[in-house]
Short mmCIF file of C-alpha atoms and ligand atoms in Angstrom, two decimals:
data_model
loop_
_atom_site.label_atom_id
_atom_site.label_comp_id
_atom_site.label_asym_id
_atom_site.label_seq_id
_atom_site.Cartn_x
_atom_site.Cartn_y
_atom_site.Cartn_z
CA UNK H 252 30.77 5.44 4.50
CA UNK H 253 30.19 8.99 4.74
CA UNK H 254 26.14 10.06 5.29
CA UNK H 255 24.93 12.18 2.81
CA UNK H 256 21.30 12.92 2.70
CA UNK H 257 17.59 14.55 2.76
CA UNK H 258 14.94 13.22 4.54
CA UNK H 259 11.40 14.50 5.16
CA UNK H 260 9.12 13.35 8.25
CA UNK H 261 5.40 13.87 7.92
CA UNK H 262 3.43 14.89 10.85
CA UNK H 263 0.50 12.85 11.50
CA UNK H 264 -0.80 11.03 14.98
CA UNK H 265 -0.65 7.62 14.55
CA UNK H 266 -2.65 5.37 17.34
CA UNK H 267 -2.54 1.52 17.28
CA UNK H 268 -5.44 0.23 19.68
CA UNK H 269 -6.70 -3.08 19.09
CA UNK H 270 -10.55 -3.40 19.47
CA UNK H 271 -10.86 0.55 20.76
CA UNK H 272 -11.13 2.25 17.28
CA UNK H 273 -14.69 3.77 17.88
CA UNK H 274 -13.32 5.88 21.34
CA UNK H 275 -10.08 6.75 19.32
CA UNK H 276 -11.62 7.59 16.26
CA UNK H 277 -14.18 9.97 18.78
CA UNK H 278 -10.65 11.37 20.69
CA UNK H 279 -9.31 12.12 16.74
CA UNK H 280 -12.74 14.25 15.98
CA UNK H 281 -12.29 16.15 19.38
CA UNK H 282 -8.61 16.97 18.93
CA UNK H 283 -9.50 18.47 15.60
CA UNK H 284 -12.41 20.35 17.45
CA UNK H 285 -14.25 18.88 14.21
CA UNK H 286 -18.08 18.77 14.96
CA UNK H 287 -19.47 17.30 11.31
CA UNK H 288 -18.22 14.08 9.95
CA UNK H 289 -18.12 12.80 6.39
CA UNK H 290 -18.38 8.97 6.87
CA UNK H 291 -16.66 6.85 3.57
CA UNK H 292 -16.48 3.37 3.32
CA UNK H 293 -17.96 1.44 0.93
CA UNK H 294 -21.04 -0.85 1.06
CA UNK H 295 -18.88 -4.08 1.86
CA UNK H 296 -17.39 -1.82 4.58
CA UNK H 297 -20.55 -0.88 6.41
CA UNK H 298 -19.95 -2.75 9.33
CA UNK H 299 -16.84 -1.76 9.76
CA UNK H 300 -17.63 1.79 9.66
CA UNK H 301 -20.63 1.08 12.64
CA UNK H 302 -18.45 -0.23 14.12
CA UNK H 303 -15.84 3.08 14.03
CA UNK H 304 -18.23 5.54 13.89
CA UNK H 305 -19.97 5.09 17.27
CA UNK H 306 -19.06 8.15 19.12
CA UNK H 307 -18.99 10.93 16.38
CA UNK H 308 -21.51 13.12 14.60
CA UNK H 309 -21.80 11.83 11.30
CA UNK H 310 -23.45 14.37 8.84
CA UNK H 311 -23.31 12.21 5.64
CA UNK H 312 -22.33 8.87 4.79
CA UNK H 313 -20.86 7.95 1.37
CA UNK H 314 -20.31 4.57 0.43
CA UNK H 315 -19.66 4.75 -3.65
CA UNK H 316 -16.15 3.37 -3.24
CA UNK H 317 -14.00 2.08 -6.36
CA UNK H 318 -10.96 0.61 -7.06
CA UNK H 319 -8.23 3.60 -8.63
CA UNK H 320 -11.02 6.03 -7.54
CA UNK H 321 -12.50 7.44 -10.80
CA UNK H 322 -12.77 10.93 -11.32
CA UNK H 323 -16.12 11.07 -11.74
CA UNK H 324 -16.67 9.56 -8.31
CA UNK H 325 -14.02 11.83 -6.70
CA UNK H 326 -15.93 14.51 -8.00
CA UNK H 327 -19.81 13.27 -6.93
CA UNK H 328 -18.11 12.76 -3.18
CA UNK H 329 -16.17 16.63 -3.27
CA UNK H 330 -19.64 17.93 -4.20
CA UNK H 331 -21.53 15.88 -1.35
CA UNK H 332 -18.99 17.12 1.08
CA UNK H 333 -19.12 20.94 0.08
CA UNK H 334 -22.99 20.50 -0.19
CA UNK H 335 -23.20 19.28 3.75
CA UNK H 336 -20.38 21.33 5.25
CA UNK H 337 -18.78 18.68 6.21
CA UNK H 338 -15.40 19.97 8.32
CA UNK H 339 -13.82 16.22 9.24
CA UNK H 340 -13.74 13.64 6.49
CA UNK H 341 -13.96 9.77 8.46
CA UNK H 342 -12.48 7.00 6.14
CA UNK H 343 -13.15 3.06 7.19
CA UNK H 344 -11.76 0.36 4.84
CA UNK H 345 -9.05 -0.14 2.22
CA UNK H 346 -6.79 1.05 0.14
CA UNK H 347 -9.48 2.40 -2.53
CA UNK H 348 -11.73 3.81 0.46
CA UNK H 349 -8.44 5.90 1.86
CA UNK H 350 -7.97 6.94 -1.68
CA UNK H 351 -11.16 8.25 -2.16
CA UNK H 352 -11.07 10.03 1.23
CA UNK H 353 -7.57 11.77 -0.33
CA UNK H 354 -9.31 12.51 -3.10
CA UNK H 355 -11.54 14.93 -1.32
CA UNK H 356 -9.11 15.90 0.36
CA UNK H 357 -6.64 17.41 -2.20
CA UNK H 358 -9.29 19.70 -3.65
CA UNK H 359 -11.25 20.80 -0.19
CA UNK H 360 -8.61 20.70 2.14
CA UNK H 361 -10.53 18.92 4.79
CA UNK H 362 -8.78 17.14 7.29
CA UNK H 363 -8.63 12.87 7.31
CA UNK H 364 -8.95 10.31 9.91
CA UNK H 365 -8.46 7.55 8.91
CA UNK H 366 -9.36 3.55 9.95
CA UNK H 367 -7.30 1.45 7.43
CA UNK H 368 -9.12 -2.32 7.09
CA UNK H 369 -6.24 -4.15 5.33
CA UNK H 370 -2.57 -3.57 5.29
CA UNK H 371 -2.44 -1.24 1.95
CA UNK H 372 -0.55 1.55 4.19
CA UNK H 373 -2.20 4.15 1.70
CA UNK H 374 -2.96 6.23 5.32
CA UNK H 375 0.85 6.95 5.95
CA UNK H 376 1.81 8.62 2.26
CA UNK H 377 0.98 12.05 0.55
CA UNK H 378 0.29 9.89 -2.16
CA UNK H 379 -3.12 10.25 -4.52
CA UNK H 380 -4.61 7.84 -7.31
CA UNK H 381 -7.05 9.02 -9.83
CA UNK H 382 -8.03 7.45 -13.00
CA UNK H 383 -9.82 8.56 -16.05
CA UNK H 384 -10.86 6.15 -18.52
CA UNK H 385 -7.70 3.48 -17.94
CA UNK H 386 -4.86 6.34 -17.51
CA UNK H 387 -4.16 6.28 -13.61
CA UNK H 388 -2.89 9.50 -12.14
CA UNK H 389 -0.76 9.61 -9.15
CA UNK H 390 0.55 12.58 -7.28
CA UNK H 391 2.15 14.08 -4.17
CA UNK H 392 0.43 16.55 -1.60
CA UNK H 393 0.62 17.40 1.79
CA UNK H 394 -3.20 17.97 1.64
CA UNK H 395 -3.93 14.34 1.35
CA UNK H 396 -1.81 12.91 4.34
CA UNK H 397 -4.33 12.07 7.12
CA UNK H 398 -4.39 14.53 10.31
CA UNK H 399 -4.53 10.85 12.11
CA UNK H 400 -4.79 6.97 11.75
CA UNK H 401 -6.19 4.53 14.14
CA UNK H 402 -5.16 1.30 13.74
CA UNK H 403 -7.51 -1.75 15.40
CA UNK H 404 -6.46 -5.13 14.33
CA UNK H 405 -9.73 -6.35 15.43
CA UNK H 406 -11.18 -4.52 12.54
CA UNK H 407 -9.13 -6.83 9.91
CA UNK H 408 -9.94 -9.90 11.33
CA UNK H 409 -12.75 -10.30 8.63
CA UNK H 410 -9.90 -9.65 5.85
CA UNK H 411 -10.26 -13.02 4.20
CA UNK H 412 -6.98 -15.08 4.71
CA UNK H 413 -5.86 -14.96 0.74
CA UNK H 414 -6.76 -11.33 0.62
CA UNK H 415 -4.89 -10.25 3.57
CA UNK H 416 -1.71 -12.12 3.08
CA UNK H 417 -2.03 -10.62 -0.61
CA UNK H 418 -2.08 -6.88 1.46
CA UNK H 419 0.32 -7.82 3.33
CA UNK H 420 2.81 -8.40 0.96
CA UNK H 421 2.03 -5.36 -0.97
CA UNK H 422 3.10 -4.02 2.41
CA UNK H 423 5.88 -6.53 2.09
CA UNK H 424 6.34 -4.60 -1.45
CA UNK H 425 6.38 -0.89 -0.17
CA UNK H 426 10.07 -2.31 1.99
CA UNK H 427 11.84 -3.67 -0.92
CA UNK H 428 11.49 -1.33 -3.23
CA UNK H 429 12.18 1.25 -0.46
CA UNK H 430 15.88 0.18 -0.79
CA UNK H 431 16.41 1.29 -3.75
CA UNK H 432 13.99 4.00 -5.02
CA UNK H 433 15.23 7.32 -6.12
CA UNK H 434 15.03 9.19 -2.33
CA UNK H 435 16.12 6.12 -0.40
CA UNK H 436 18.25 6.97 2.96
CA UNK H 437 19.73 5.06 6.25
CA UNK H 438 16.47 6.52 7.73
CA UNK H 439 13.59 4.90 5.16
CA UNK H 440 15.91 1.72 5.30
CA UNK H 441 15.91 1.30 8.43
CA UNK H 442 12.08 1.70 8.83
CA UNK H 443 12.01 -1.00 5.55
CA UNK H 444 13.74 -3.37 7.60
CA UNK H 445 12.05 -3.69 10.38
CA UNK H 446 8.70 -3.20 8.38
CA UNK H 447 9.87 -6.37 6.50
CA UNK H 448 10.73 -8.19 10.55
CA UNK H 449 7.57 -7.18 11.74
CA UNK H 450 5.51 -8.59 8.41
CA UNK H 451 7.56 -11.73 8.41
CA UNK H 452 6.46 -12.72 11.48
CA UNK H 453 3.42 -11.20 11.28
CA UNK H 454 2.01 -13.08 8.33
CA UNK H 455 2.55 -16.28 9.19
CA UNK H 456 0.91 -15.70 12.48
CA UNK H 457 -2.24 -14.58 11.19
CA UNK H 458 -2.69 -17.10 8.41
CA UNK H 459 -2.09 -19.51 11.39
CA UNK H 460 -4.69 -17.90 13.19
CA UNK H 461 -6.71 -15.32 11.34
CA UNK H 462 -9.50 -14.92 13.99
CA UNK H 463 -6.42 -14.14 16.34
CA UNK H 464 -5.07 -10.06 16.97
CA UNK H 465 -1.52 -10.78 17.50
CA UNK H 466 -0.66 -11.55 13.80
CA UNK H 467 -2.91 -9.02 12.55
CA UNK H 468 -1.74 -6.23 15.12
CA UNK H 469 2.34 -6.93 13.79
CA UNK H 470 0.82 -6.94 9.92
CA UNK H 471 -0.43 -3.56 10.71
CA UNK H 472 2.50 -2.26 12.60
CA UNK H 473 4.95 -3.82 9.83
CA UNK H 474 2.22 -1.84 7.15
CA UNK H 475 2.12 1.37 8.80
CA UNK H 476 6.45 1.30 8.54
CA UNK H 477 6.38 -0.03 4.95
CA UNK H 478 4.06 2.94 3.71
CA UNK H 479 6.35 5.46 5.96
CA UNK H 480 9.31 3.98 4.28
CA UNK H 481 7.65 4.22 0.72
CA UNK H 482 6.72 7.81 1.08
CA UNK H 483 9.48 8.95 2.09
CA UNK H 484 11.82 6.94 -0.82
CA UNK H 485 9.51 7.29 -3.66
CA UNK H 486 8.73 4.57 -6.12
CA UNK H 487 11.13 2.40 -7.62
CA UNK H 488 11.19 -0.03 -10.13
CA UNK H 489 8.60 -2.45 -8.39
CA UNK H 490 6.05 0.23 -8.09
CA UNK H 491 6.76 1.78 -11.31
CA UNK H 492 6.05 -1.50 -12.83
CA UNK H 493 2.93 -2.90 -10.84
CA UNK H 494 1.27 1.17 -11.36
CA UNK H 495 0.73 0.45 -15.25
CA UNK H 496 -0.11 -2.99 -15.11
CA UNK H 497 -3.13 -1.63 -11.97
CA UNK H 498 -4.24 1.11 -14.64
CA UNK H 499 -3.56 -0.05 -18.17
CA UNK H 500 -4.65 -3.62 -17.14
CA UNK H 501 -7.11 -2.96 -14.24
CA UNK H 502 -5.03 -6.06 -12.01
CA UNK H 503 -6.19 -6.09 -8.20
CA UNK H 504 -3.45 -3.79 -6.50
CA UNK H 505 -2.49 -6.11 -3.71
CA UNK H 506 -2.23 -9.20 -5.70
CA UNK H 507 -0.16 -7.80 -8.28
CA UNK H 508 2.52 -6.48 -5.89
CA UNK H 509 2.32 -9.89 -4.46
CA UNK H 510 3.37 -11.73 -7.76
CA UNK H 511 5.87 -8.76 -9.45
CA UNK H 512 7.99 -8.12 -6.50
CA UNK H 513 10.09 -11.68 -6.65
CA UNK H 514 11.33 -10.83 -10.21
CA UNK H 515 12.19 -7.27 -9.36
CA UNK H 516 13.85 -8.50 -5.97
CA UNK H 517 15.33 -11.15 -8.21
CA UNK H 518 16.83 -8.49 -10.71
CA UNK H 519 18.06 -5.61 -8.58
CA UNK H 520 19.32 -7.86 -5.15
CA UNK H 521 22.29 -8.74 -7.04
CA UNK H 522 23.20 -4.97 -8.25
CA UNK H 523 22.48 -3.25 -5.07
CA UNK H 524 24.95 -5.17 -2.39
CA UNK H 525 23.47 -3.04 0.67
CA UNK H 526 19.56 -3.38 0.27
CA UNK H 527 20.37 -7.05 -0.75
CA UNK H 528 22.13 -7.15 2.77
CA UNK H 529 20.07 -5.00 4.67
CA UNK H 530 16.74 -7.27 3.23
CA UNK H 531 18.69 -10.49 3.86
CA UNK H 532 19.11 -9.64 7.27
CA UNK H 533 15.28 -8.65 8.11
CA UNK H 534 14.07 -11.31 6.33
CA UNK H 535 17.05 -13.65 8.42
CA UNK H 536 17.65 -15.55 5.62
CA UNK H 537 21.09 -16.18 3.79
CA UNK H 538 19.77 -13.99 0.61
CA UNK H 539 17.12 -11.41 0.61
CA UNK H 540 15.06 -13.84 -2.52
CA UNK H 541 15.02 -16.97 -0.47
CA UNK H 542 13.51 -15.24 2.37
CA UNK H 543 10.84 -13.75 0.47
CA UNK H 544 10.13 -16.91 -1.58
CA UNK H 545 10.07 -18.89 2.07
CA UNK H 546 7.45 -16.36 3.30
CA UNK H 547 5.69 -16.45 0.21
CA UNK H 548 4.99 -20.17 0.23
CA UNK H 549 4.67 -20.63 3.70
CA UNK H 550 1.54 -18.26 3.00
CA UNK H 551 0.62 -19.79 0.18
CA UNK H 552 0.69 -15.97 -1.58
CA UNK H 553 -0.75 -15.82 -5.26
CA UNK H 554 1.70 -16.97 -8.32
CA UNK H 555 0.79 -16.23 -11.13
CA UNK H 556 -0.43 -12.74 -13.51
CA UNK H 557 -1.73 -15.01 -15.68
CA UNK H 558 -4.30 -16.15 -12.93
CA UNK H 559 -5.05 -12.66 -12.57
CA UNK H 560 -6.68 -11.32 -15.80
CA UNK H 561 -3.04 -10.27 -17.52
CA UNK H 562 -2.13 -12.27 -20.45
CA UNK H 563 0.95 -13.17 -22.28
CA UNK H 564 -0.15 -11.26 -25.50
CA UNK H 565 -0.27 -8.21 -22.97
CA UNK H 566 3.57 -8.49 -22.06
CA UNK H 567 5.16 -6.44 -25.18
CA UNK H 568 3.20 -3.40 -24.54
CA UNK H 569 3.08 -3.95 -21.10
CA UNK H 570 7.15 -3.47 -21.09
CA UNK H 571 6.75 -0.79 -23.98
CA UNK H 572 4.54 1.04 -21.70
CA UNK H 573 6.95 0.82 -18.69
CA UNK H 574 10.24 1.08 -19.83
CA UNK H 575 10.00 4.97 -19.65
CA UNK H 576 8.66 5.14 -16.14
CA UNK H 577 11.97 3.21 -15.21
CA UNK H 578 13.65 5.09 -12.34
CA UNK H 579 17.32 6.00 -14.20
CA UNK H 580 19.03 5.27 -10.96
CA UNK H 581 17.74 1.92 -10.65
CA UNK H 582 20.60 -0.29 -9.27
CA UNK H 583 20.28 -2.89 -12.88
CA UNK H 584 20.15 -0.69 -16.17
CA UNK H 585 16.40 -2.33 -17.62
CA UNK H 586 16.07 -2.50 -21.11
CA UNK H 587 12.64 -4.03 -23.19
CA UNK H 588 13.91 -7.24 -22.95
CA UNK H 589 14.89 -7.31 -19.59
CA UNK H 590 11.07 -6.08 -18.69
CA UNK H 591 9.83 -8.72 -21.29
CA UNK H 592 11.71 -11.22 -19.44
CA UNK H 593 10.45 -10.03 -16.37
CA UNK H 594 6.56 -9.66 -16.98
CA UNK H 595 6.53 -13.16 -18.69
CA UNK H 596 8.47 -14.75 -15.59
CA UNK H 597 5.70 -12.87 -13.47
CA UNK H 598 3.03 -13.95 -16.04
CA UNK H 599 3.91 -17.77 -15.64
CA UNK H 600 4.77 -17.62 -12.16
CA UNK H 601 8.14 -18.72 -12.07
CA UNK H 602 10.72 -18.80 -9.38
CA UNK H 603 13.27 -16.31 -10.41
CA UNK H 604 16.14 -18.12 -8.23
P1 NAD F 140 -9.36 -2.34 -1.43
O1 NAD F 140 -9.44 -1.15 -0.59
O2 NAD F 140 -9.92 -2.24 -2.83
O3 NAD F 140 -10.07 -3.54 -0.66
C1 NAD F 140 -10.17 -4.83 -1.23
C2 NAD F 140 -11.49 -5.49 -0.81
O4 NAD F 140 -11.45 -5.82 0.58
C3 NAD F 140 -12.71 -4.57 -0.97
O5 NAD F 140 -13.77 -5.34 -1.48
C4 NAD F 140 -13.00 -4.09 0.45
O6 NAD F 140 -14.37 -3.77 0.64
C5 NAD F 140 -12.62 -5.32 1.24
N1 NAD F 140 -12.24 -5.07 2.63
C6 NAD F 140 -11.47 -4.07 3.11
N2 NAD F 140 -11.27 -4.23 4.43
C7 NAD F 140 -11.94 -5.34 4.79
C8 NAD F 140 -12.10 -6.05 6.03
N3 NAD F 140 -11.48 -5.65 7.13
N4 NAD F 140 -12.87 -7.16 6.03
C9 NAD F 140 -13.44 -7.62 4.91
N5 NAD F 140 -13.32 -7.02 3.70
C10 NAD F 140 -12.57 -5.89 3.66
O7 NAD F 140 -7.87 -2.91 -1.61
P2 NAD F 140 -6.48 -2.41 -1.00
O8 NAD F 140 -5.49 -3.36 -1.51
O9 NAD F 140 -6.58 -2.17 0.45
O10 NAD F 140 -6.25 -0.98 -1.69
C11 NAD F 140 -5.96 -0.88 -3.06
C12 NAD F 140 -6.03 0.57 -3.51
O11 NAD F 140 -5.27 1.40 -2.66
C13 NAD F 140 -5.49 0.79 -4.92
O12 NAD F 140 -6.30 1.70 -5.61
C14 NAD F 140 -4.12 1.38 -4.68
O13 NAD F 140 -3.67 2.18 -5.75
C15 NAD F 140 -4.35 2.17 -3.42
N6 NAD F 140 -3.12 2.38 -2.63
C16 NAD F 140 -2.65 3.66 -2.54
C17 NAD F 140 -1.50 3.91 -1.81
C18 NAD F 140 -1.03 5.33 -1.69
O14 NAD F 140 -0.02 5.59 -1.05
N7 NAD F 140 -1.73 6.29 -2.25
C19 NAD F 140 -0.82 2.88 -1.16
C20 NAD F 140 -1.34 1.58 -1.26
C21 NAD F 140 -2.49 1.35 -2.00
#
């Protein structure tokens, strides 16, 4: 097969050092000869941040973190930051604290370092969220990519088990729908796959032993490639779909990629003969489904929508609202009833094999 393609790195450091965050985070600060820090990470993350924020000269803290980031909030942090000169912005925590941070970001142009606390992989992609009311507003900027990340497994060991296998599968999430998303290439697929290795093994190991680094430290590794992969390709259907139920529906993020991404695997795999290879393979299983179903029960991973605040009344709209986000080169042509069929299967929680 002849290669055809277009494929755009992003420059950012990236440092994985288990248990030295606080000296790496200080090294980041330095090498952007930054010398006034805007600390963010919300008040469930405060120890987390201590525990990052050791060696740097923290001007103001901010800890008014929210899910989506609304733009009201983005717009009380932008102020605090231009009010205290801030020249370094400092995120610790999730997904929604690294959102926040890019928030800022894409309107003041400071610079980002930041400590990811769960395996969202928001810190790899020049990806934003805002949301007004319950429209959620994505977009694409260089400004928002962090300068650095410092990853320190020993900082998600107080992830609670259910909440970090949930992450991790969003993770999980980023890989498959990498294969097929509207910039995929040999390049992004190849980072997918061995995202998808890493969290495979990964996952198990930590729900095995959550107090333990060496699950947490491949989870991360495998999170970091997934988001890489994900930037890079774009959303596809899977992320199309799981972005209005988050906004229209306010689902938790991770939890929702968790319980879509069998039905879309379940609907595309059979279309798209590579990715269904190339995910078979990572996940070293016969077909790409049954290796994510295996993982998924071995981790005991959530089910059901229905379990999560979506309802079956919510599916016809849910698909109306959807069916025009649908990537047109999606590898199965998706009609409304296809999506109906899909979002009540995810609803129930029903194997798709
Ligand atoms: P989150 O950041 O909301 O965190 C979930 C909960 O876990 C919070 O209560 C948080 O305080 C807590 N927590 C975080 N780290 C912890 C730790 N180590 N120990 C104990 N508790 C901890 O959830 P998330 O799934 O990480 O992020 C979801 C958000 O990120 C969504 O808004 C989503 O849209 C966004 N996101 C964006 C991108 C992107 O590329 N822009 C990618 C992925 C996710």
């Amino acid at each position: 097969m002849s290669l055809r393609f277009e494929h755009e790195s992003f420059a950012q450091r990236v440092v994985f050092a288990a248990g030295e965050a606080a000296a790496k985070v200080a090294q980041e600060v330095m090498r952007l000869g930054a010398t006034s820090v805007m600390l963010i990470a919300s008040k469930s993350e405060a120890d987390l941040a201590r525990r990052v924020s050791r060696g740097i000269p923290v001007t103001l803290r901010f800890d008014d973190v929210v899910m989506h980031v609304p733009v009201e909030v983005a717009e009380r942090a932008r102020a605090a930051a231009t009010g205290h000169r801030v020249d370094v912005i400092v995120s610790a925590g999730g997904g929604s604290t690294t959102g926040l941070a890019k928030a800022i970001a894409l309107t003041t142009g400071l610079p980002i370092i930041a400590v990811p606390t769960t395996y969202a992989g928001s810190e790899a992609t020049n990806v934003w969220g805002l949301t007004e009311g319950a429209q959620k507003t994505t977009g694409v900027d260089p400004r928002v990519l962090p300068r650095a990340v410092v990853y320190d497994a020993a900082l998600t060991v107080s992830l609670p088990v259910p909440m970090s296998v949930a992450s991790g599968l969003n993770a999980v999430a980023h890989c498959v729908d990498s294969m097929w998303a509207p910039r995929t290439d040999p390049i992004n697929q190849a980072m997918a796959a061995e995202g998808i290795r890493a969290l495979r093994l990964g996952l198990p190991a930590l729900v095995d032993d959550p107090a333990g680094l060496l699950g947490r430290e491949q989870t991360l590794y495998g999170a970091y490639l997934s988001a890489v992969a994900f930037a890079s390709s774009g959303s596809g259907l899977h992320h199309k779909i799981c972005h209005v139920l988050g906004g229209k529906y306010n689902l938790p993020h991770a939890q929702t990629h968790a319980i879509v991404l069998p039905q879309v695997l379940a609907l595309n795999g059979p279309s798209a003969p590579d990715a269904e290879r190339r995910l078979a393979a990572a996940f070293d299983s016969e077909r790409a489904i049954d290796g994510l179903q295996d993982l998924r029960m071995r981790l005991d991973a959530p089910r059901a929508l229905r379990d999560i605040g979506f309802t079956e009344a919510d599916v016809p709209a849910a698909a109306a609202a959807i069916l025009p986000t649908v990537p047109a080169d999606n590898p199965t042509a998706v009609t409304t009833e296809i999506l109906e069929r899909l979002l009540r299967a995810a609803w129930d929680g029903a194997d798709p094999r």
